[in-house]
Tab-separated table of C-alpha atoms in Angstrom:
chain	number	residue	atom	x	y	z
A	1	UNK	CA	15.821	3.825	2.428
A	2	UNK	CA	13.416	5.823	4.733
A	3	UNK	CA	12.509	4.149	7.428
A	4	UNK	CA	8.966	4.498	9.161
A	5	UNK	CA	8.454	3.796	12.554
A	6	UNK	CA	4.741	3.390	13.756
A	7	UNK	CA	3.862	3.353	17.775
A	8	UNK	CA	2.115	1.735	19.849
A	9	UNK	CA	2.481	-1.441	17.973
A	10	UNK	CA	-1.234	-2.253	19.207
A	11	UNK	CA	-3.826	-0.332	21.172
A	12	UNK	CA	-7.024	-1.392	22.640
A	13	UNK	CA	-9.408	1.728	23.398
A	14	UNK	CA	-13.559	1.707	23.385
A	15	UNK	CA	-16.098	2.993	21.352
A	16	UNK	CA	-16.268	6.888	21.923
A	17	UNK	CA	-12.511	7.236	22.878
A	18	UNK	CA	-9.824	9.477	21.056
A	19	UNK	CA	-6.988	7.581	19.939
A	20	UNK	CA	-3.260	8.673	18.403
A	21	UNK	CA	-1.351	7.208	16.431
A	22	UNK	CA	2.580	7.970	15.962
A	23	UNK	CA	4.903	7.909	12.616
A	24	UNK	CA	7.937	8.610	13.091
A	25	UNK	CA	10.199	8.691	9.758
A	26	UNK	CA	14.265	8.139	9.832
A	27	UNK	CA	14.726	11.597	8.335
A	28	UNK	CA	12.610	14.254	7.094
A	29	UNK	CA	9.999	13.921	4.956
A	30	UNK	CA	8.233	17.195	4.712
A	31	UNK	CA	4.898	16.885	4.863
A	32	UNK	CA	5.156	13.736	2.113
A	33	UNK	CA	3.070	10.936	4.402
A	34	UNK	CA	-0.146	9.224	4.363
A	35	UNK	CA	-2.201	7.163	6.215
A	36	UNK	CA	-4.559	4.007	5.458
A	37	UNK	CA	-6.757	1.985	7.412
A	38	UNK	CA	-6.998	-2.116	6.833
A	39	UNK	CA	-9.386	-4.471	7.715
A	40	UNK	CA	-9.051	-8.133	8.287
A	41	UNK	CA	-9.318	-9.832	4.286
A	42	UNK	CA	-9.579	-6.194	2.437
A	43	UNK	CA	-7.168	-3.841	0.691
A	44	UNK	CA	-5.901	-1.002	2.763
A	45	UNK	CA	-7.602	1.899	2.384
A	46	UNK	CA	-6.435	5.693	1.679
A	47	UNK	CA	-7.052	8.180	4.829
A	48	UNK	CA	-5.155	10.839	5.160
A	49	UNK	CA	-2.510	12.265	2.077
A	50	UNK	CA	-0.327	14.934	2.399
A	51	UNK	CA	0.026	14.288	6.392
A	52	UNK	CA	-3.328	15.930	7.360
A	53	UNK	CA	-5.486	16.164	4.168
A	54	UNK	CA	-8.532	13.927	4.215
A	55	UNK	CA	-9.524	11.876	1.695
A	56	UNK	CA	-12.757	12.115	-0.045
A	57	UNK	CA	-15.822	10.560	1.747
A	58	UNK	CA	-13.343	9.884	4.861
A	59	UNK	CA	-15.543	10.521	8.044
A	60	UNK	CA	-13.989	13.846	9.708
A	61	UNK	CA	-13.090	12.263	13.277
A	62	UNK	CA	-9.875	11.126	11.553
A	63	UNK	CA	-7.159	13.831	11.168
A	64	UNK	CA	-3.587	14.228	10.489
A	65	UNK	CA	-0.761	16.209	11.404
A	66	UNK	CA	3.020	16.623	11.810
A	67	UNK	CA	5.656	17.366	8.892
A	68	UNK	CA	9.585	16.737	8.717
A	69	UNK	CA	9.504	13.419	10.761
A	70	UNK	CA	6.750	13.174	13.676
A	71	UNK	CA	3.738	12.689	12.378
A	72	UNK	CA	0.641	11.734	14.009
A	73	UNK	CA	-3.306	10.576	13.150
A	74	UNK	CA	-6.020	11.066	15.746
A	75	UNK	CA	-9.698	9.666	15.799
A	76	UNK	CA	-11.712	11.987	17.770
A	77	UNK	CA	-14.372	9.742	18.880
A	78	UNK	CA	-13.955	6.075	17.847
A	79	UNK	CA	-16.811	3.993	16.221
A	80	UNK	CA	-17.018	0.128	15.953
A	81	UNK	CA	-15.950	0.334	12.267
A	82	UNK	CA	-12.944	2.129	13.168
A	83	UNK	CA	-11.302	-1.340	15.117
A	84	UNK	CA	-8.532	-2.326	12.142
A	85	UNK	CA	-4.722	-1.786	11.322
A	86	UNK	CA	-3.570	1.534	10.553
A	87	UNK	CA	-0.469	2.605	8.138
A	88	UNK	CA	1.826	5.247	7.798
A	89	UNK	CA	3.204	5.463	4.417
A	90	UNK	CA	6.070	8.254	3.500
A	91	UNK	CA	6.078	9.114	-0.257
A	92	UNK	CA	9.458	11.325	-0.479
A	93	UNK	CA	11.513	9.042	-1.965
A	94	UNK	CA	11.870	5.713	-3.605
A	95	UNK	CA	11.249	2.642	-2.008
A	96	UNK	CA	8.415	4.363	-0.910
A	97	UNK	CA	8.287	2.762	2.663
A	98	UNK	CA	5.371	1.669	5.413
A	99	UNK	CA	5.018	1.690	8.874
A	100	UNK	CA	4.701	-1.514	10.168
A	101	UNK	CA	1.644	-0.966	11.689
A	102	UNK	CA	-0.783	-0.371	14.818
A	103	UNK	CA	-3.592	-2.586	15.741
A	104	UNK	CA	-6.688	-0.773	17.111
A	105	UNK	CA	-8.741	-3.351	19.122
A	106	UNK	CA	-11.804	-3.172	21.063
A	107	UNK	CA	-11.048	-2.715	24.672
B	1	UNK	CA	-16.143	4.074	-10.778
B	2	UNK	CA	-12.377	3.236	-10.639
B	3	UNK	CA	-11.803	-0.209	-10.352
B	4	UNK	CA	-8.349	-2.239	-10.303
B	5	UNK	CA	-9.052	-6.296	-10.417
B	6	UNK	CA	-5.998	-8.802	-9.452
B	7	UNK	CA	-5.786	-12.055	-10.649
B	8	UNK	CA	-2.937	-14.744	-11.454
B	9	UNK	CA	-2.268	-16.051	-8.013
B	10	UNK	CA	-1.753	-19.066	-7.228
B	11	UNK	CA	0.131	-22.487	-5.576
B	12	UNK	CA	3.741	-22.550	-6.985
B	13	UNK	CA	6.996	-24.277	-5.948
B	14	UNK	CA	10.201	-22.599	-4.859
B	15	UNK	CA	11.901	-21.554	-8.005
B	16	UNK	CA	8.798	-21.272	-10.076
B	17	UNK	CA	7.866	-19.025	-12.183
B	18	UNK	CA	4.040	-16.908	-12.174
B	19	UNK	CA	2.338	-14.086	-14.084
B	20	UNK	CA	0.228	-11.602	-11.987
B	21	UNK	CA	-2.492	-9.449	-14.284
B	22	UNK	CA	-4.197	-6.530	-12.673
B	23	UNK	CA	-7.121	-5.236	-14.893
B	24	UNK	CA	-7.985	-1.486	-14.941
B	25	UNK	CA	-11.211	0.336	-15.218
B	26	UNK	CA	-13.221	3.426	-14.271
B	27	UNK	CA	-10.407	5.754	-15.494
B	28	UNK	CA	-7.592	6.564	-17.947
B	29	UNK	CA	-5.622	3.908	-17.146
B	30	UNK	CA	-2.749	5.341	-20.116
B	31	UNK	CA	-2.390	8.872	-17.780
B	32	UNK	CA	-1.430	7.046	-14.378
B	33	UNK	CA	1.822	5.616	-12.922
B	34	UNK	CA	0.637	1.969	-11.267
B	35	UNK	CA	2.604	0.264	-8.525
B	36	UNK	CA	2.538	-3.471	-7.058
B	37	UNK	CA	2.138	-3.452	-3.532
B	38	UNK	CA	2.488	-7.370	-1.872
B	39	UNK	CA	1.655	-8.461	2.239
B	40	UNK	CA	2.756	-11.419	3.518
B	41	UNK	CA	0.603	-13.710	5.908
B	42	UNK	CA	0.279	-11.795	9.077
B	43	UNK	CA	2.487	-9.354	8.064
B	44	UNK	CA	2.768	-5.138	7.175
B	45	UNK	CA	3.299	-3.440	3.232
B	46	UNK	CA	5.963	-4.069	0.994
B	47	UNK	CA	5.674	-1.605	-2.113
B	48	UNK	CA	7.172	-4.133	-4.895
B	49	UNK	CA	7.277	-2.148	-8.134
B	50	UNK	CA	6.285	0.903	-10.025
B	51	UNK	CA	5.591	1.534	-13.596
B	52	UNK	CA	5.017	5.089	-15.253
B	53	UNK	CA	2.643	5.664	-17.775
B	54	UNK	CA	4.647	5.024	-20.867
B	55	UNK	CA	5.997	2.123	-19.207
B	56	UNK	CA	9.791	3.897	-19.535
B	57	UNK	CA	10.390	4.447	-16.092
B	58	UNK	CA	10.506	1.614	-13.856
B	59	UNK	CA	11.666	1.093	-10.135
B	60	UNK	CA	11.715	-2.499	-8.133
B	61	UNK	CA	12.212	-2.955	-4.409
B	62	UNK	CA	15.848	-4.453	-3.401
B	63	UNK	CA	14.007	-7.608	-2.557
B	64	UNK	CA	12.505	-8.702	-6.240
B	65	UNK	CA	15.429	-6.768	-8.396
B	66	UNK	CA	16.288	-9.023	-11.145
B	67	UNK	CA	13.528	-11.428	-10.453
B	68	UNK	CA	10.365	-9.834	-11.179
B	69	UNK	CA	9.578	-7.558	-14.321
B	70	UNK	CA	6.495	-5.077	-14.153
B	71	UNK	CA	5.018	-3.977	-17.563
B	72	UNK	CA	1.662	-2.908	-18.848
B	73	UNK	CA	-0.596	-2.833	-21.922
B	74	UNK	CA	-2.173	0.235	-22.563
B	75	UNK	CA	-4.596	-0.827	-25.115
B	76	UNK	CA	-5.826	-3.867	-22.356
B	77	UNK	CA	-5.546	-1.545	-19.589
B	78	UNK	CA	-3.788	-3.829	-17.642
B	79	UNK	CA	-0.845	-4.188	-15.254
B	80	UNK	CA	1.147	-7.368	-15.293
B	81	UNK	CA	4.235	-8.494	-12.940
B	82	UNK	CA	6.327	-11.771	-14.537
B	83	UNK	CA	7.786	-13.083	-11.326
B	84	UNK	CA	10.436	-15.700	-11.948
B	85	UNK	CA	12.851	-17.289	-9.219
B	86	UNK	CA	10.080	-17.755	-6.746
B	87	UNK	CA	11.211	-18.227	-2.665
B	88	UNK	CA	8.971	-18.954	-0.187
B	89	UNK	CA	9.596	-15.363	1.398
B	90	UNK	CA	7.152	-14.256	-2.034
B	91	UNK	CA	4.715	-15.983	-0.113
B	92	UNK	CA	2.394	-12.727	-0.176
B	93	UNK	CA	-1.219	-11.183	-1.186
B	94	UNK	CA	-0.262	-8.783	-3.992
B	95	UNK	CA	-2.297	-5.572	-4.818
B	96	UNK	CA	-1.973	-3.405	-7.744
B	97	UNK	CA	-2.871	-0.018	-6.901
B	98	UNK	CA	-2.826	3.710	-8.599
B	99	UNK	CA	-0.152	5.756	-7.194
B	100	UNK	CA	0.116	9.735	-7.136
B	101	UNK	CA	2.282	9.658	-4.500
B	102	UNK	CA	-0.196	8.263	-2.205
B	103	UNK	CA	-1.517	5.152	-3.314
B	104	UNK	CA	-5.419	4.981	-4.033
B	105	UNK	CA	-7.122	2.703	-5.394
B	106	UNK	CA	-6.310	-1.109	-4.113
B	107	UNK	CA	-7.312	-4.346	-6.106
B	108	UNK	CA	-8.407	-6.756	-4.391
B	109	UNK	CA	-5.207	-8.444	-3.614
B	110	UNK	CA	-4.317	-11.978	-5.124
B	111	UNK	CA	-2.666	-14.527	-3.379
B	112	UNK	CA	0.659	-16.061	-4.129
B	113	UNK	CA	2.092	-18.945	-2.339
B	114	UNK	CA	5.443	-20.468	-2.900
B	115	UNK	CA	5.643	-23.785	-0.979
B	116	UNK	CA	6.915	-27.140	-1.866
């Protein structure tokens, strides 16, 4: 199985920062990866597909990059709706495998 | 607009058995592959299951293999996962959700617990 490593674990940052986020995948993935954002009691939600293609209606200070296995997602300027869980998720191969995580919380 | 609605979850002892139904609408529900996604309390993503369109190709995680069986109905537009030998490590909120590689949309989620 591909494993997906996600860093920091947590962050705490303040309205107006940028923040990065880090996927890292066991071995290379191409550009197969995607991102979602969670909030506390609601279904994750699709971000970023293909690495650094944004999703419909997705706000554009979220963007993606990376390919093979370093991946990252940035938010240029961070809003109060933007404190939740993010997760990577590669889609190259079956089990299709998630990050564990990263908590963004307000500093 | 595309919906996916969970329901089925519910209090059940280790060993039990429970049927999860996941109700489709808002799209051709007979042209997509659907997955089962499950998070335990506190916890990350565990992709579960995945069921193609015809229902001929399907794929479980190492961790329900030979304990849970994903099918759907078509006609009903619904996604169902029979989950028998229940531990307490099932203990999860399970969403059904489209896949196309990426996975968009999520249910709601419905809550399993397995507890004595």
């Amino acid at each position: 199985d591909i494993q997906m490593t996600q860093s920091p674990s947590s962050v705490a940052a303040s309205v107006g920062d940028r923040v990065t986020v880090t996927c890292r995948a066991s071995q290379g993935i191409s550009s197969w990866l995607a991102w979602y954002q969670q909030k506390p009691g609601k279904a994750p939600k699709l971000l970023i597909y293909a690495a650094s293609s944004l999703q419909s209606g997705v706000p554009s200070r979220f963007s993606g990059s990376g390919s093979g296995t370093d991946f990252t997602l940035t938010i240029s300027s961070l809003q109060p709706e933007d404190f939740a869980t993010y997760y990577c998720q590669q889609a190259k191969s079956f089990p299709y495998t998630f990050g564990q995580g990263t908590k963004l919380e307000i500093k | 607009q595309v919906q996916l609605v969970e329901s089925g979850g519910d209090l059940v002892k280790p060993g039990g058995s429970l049927r999860l139904s996941c109700a489709a609408s808002g799209f051709s529900f007979s042209d997509y592959y659907m997955t089962w996604i499950r998070q335990a309390p506190g916890k990350g993503l565990e992709w579960v299951s995945y069921i193609s369109d015809s229902g001929t190709t399907i794929y479980y995680a190492d961790s329900v293999k030979g304990r849970f069986t994903i099918s759907r109905d078509n006609a009903q537009k619904s996604l169902y996962l029979q989950m028998n030998s229940l531990r307490a490590e099932d203990t999860a909120v399970y969403y059904c959700a489209r896949p196309n590689n990426w996975f968009d949309p999520w249910g709601q989620g419905t809550l399993v617990t397995v507890s004595s």
